[in-house]
mmCIF file of C-alpha atoms in Angstrom:
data_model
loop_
_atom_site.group_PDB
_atom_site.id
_atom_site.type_symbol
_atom_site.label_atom_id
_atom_site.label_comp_id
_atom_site.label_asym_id
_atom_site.label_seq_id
_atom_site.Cartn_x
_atom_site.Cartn_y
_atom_site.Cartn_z
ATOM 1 C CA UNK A 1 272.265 172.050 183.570
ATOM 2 C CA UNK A 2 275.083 169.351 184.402
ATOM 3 C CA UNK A 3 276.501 167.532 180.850
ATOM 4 C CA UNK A 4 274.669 164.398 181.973
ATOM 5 C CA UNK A 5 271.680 166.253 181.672
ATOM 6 C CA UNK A 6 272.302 167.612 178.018
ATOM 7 C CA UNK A 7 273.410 164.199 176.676
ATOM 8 C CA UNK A 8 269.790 162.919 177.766
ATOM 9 C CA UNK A 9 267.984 165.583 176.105
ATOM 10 C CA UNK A 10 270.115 164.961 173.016
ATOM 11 C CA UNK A 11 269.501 161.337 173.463
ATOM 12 C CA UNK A 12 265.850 162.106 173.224
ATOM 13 C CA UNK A 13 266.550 163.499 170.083
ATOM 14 C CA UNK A 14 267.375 160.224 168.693
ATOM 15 C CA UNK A 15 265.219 158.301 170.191
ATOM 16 C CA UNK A 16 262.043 161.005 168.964
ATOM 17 C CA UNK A 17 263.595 159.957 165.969
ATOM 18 C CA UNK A 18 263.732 156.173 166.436
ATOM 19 C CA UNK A 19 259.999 156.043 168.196
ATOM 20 C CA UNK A 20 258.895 158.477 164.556
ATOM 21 C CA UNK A 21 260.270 154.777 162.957
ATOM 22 C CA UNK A 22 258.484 152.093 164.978
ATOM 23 C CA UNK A 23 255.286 154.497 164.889
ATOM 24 C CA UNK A 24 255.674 154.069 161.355
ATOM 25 C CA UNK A 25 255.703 150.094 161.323
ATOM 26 C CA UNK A 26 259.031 150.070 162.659
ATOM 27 C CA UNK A 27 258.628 147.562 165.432
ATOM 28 C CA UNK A 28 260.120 144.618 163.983
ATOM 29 C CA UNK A 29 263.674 146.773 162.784
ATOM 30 C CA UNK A 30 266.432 145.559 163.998
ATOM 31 C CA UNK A 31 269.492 147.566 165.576
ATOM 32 C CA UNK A 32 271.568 147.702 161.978
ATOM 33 C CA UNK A 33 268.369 148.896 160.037
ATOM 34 C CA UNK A 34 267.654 151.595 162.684
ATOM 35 C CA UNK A 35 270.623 152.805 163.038
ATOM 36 C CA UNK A 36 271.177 152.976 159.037
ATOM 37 C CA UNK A 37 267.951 154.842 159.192
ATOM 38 C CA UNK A 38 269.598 157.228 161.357
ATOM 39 C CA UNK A 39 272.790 157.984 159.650
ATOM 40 C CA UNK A 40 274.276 156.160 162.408
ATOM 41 C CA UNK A 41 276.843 152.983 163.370
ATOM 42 C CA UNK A 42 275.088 150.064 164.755
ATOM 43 C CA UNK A 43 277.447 150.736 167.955
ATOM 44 C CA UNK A 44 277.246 154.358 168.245
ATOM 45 C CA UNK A 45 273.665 154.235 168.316
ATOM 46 C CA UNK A 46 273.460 150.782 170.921
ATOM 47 C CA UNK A 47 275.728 153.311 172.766
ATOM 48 C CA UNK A 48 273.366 156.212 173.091
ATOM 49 C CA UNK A 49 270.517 153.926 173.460
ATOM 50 C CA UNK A 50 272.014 152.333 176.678
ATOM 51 C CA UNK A 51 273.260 155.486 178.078
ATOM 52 C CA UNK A 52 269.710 157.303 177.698
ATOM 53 C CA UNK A 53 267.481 154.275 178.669
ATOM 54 C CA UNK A 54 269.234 151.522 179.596
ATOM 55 C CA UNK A 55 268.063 148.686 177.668
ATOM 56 C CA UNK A 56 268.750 147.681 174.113
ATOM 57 C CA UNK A 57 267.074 149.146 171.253
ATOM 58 C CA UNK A 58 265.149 146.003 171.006
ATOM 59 C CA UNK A 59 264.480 145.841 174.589
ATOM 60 C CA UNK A 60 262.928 149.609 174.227
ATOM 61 C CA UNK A 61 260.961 148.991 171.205
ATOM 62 C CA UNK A 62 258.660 146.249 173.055
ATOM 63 C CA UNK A 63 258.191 149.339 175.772
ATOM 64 C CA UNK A 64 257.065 151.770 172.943
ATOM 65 C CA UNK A 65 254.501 149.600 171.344
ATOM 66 C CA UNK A 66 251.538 150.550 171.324
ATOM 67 C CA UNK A 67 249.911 147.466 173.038
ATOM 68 C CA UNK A 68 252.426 147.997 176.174
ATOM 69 C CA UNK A 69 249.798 150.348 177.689
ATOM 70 C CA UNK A 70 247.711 147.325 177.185
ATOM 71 C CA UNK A 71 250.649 145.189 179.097
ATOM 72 C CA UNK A 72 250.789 147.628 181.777
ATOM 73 C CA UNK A 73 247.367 147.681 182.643
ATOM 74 C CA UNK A 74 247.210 144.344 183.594
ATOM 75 C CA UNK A 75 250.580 143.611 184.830
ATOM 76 C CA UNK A 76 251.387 147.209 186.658
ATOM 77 C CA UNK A 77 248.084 148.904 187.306
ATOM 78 C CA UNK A 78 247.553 150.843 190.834
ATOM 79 C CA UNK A 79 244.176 150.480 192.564
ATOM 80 C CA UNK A 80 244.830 154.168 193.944
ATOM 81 C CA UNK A 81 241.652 153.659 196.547
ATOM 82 C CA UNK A 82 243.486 150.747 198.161
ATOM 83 C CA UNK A 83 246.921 153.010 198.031
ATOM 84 C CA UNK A 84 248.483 152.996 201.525
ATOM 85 C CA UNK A 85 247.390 156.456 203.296
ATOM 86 C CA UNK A 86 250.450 157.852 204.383
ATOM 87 C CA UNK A 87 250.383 161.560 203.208
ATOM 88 C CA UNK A 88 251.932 163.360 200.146
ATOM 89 C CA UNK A 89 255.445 163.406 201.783
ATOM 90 C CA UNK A 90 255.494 159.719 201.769
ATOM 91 C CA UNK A 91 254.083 159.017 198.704
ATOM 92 C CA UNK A 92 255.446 161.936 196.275
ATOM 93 C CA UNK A 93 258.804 160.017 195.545
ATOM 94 C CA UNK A 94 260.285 159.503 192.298
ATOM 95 C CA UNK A 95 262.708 156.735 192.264
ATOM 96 C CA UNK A 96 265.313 158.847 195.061
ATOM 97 C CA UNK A 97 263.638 162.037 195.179
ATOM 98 C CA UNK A 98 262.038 163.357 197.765
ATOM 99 C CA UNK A 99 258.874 165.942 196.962
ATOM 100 C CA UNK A 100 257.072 168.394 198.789
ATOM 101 C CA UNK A 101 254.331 170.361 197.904
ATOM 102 C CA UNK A 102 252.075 173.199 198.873
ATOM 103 C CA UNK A 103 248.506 174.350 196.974
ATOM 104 C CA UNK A 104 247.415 177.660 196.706
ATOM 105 C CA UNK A 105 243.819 178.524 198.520
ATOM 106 C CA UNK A 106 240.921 179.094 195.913
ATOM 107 C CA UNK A 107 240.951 182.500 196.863
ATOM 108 C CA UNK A 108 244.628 182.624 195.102
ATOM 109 C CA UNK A 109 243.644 180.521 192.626
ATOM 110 C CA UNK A 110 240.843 182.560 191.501
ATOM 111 C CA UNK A 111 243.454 185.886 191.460
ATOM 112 C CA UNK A 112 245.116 184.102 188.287
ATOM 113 C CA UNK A 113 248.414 185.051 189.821
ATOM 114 C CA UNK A 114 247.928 188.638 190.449
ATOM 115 C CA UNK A 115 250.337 189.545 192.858
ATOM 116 C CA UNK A 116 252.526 186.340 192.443
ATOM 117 C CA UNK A 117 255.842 186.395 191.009
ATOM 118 C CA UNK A 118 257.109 183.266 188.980
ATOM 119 C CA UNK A 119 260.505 183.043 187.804
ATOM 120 C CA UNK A 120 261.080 180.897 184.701
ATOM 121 C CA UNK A 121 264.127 179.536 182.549
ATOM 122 C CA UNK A 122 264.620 176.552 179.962
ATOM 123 C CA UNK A 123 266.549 173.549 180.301
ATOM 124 C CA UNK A 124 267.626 170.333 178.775
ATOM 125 C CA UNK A 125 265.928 167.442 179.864
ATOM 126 C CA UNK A 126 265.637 163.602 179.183
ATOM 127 C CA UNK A 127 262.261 164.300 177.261
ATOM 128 C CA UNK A 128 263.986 167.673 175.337
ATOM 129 C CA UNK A 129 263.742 170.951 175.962
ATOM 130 C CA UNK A 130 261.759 172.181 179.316
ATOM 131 C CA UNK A 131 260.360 175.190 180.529
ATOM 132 C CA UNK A 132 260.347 175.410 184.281
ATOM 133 C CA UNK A 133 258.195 177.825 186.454
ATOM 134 C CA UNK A 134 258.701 178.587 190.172
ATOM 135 C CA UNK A 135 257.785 180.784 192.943
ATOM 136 C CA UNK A 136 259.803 181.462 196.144
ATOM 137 C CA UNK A 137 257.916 178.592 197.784
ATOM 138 C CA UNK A 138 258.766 175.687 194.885
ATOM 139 C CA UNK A 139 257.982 174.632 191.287
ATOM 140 C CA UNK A 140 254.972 175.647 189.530
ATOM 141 C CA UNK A 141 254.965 174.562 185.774
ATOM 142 C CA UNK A 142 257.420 172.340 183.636
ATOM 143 C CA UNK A 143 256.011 172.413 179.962
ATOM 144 C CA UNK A 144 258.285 170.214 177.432
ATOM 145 C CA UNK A 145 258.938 171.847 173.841
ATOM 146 C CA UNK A 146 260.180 168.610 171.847
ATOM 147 C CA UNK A 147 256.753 168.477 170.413
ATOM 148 C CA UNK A 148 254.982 171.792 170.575
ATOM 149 C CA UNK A 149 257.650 173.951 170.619
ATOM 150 C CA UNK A 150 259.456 176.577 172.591
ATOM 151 C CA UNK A 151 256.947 179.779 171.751
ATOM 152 C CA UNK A 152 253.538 177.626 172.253
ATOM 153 C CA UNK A 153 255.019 176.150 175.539
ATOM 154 C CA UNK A 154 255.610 179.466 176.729
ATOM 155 C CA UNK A 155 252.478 180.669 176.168
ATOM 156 C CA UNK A 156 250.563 178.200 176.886
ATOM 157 C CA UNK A 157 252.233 178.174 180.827
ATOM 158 C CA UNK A 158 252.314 181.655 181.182
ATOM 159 C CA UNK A 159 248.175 181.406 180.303
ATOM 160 C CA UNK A 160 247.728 179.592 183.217
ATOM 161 C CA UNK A 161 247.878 182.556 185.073
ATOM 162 C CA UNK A 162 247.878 185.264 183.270
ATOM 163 C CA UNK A 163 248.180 188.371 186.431
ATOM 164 C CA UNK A 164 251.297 187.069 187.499
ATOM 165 C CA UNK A 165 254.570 188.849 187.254
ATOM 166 C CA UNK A 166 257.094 186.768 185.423
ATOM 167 C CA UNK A 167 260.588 187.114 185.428
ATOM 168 C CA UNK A 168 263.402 185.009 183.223
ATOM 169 C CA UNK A 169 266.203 183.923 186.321
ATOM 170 C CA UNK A 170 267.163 180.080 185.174
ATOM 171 C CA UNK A 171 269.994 180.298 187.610
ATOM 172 C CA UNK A 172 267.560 180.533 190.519
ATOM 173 C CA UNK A 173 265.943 177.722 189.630
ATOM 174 C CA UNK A 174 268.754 175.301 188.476
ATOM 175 C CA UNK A 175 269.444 173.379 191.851
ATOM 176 C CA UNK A 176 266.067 172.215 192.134
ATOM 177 C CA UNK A 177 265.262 171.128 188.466
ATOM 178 C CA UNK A 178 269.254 169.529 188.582
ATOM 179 C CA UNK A 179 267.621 167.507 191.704
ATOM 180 C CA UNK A 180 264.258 166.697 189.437
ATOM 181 C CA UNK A 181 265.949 165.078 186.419
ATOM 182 C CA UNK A 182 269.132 163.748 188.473
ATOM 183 C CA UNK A 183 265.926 162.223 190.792
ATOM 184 C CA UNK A 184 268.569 162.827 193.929
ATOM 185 C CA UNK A 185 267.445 165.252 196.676
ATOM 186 C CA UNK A 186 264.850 167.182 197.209
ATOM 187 C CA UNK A 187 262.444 169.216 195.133
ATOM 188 C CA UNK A 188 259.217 171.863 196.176
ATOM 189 C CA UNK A 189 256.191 171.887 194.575
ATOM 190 C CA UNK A 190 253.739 175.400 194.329
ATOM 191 C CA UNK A 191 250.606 173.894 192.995
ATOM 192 C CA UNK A 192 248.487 176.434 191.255
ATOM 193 C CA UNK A 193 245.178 175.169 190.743
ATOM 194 C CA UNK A 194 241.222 174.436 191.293
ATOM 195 C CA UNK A 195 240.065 172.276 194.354
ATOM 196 C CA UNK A 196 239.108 169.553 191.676
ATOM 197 C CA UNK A 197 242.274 169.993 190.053
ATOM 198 C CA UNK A 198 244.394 169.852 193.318
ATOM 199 C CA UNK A 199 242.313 166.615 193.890
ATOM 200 C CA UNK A 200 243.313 165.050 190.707
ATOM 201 C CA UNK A 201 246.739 166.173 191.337
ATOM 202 C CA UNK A 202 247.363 164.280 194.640
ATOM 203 C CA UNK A 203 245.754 161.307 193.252
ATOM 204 C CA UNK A 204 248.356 161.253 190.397
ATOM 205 C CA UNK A 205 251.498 161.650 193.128
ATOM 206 C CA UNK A 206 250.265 158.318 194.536
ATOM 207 C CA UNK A 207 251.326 156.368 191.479
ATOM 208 C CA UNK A 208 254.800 154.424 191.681
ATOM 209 C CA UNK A 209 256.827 154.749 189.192
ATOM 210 C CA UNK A 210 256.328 151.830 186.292
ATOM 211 C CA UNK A 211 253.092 151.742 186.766
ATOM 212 C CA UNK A 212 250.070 153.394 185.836
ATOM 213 C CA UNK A 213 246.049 153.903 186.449
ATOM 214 C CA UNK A 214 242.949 154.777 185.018
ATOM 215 C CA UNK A 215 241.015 157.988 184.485
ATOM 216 C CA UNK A 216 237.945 156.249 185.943
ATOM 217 C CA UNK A 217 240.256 155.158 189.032
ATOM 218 C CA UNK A 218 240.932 158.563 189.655
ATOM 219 C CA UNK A 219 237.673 159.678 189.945
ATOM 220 C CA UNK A 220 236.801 156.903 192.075
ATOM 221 C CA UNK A 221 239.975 157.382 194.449
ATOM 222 C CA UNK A 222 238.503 161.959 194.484
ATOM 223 C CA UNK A 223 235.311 160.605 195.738
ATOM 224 C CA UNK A 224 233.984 161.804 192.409
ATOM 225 C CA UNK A 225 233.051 158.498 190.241
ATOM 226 C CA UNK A 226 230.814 160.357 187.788
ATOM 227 C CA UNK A 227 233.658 162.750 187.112
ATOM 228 C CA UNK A 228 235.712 160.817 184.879
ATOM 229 C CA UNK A 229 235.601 163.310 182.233
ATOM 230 C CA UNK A 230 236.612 166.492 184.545
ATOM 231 C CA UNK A 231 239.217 164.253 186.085
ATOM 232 C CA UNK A 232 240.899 163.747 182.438
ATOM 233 C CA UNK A 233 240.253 167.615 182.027
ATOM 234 C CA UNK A 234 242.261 167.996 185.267
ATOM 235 C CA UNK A 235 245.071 165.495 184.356
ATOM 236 C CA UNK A 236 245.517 167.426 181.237
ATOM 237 C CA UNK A 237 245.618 170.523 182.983
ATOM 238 C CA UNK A 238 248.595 169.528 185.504
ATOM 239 C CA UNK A 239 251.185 171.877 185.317
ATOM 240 C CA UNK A 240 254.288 169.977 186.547
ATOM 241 C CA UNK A 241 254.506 167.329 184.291
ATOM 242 C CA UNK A 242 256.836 164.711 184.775
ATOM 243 C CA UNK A 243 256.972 165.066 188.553
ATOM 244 C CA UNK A 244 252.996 165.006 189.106
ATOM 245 C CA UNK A 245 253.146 162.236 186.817
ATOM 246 C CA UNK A 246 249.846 162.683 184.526
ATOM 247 C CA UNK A 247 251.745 160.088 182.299
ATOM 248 C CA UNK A 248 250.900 157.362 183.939
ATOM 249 C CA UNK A 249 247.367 157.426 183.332
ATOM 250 C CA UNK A 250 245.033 155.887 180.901
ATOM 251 C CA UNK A 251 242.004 155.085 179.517
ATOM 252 C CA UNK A 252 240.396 152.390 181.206
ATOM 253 C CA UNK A 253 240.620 149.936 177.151
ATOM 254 C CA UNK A 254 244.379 150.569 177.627
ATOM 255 C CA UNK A 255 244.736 153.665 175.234
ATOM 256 C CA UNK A 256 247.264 155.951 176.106
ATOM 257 C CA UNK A 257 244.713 158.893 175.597
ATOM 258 C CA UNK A 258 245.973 162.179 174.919
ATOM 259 C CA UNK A 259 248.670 164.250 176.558
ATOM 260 C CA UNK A 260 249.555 167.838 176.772
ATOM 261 C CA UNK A 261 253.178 167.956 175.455
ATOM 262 C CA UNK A 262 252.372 165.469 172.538
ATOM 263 C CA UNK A 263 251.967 161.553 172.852
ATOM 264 C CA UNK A 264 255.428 160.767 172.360
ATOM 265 C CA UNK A 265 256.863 162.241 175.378
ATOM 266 C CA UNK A 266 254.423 160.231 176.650
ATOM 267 C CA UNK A 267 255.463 156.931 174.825
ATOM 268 C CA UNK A 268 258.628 157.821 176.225
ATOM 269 C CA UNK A 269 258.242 158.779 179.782
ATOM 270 C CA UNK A 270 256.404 155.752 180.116
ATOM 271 C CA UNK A 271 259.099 153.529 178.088
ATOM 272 C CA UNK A 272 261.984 155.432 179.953
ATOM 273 C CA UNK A 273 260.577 154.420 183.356
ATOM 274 C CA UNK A 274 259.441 150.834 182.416
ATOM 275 C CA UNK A 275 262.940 150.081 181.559
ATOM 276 C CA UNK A 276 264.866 152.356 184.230
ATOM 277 C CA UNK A 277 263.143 150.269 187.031
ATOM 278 C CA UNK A 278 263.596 146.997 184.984
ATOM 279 C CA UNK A 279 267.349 147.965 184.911
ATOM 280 C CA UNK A 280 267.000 148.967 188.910
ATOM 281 C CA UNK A 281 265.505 145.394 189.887
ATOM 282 C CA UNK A 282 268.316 143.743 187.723
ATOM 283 C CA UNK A 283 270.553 145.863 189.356
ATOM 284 C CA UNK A 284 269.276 144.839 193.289
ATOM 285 C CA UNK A 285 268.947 141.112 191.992
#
């Protein structure tokens, strides 16, 4: 992984550190009491701040409060049933990267990998430590540790199909995740999943960045409106987080519901891309 890369995931350190604060009735700190708090210099902390996020720390808390899912339901929310139908490969993008993606059949699905061989390795990340899966035809599974931890993650990924062979080979791997957290180039996707799932999956790629849906719009947008409780089953089940981004969905009050890796990685996937295309408007203005 490139050094940019490892500063961010050490920057999420910090700022797992600083959300623990506002969490904690922190909201209304300001930068000298958080970064006392932290063992840190007002300016070495603005520093890392800006170079992980891009805002200022005050700037970032508004993003992480909990009422911003609130804000972004009414100010960014995607009616995914009038989305634009113009296929996966024009829809999957993440700020500049391009994503392509191929599902297994059911029949495959149903083998629980048997036969399949997924290489694996761990990486730094913005969010913390990743696991990333892939077969010879594209990624399969990105689980984030920061919350669970390393052994659970690994488990829990390697449960999701359990016949497969897997083999530890980071270095094949590296060019494509570099790609995914750089979001330059291209990256391939090997979805591993039930029709449903697959279905909920799609729906989820169809979500711009900085902006976010409903569980109940999902359903509606699978042709499956009484299904708003499998469809949350299925958002919790997607395996490539981050890049099928399950993130940006909530419950229709404006709860962030659950998530998988632990609701702060979702706090701050959701933070980190509020204020990344804030900063990219600015920056086009």
């Amino acid at each position: 992984m490139n050094i940019q890369t490892r500063e961010q995931s050490y920057h999420y350190g910090v700022m797992r550190r600083a959300i623990e604060l506002i969490d904690e009735g922190g909201e209304a700190l300001t930068l000298a009491e958080l970064a006392a708090a932290m063992d840190m210099s007002p300016a070495h902390f603005q520093r890392l701040f800006s170079a992980w996020v891009g805002v200022s720390p005050k700037r970032y808390q508004q993003y992480l409060r909990l009422g911003h899912a609130k804000t972004l339901l009414q100010e960014h929310f995607t009616t995914l049933e009038a989305a634009h139908a113009v296929g996966l490969s024009g829809s999957g993008r993440l700020h500049d990267l391009f994503l392509r993606w191929e599902a297994m059949s059911p029949g495959e699905y149903a083998r629980k990998g048997a036969g399949l061989r997924i290489l694996w390795g761990w990486f730094d990340s913005p969010f913390g430590l990743v696991l990333v899966m892939g077969t010879e035809k594209g990624i399969c599974g990105m689980g984030f540790a920061a919350e669970t931890g390393a052994e659970p993650t690994m488990a829990d990924m390697r449960s999701r199909w359990p016949d497969a062979d897997f083999v530890e080979d980071p270095m094949a791997l590296r060019a494509m995740v570099e790609a995914i957290f750089d979001q330059r180039g291209e990256a391939a996707l090997h979805m591993i999943g039930a029709p449903l799932q697959i279905k909920v999956w799609e729906a989820l790629l169809r979500i711009p960045s900085g902006q976010v849906t409903t569980y109940s719009e999902i359903a509606h947008a699978i042709g499956a409106p009484r299904a708003v409780r499998a469809v949350g089953t299925a958002v919790g089940r997607n395996p490539v987080s981050w890049l099928i981004p399950c993130h940006r969905a909530l419950r229709k009050s404006g709860a962030l519901g659950g998530y998988h890796w632990g609701l702060p990685v979702k706090r701050a996937m959701l933070a980190y891309e509020a204020a990344r295309d804030e900063g990219q408007q600015d920056g086009a203005a």
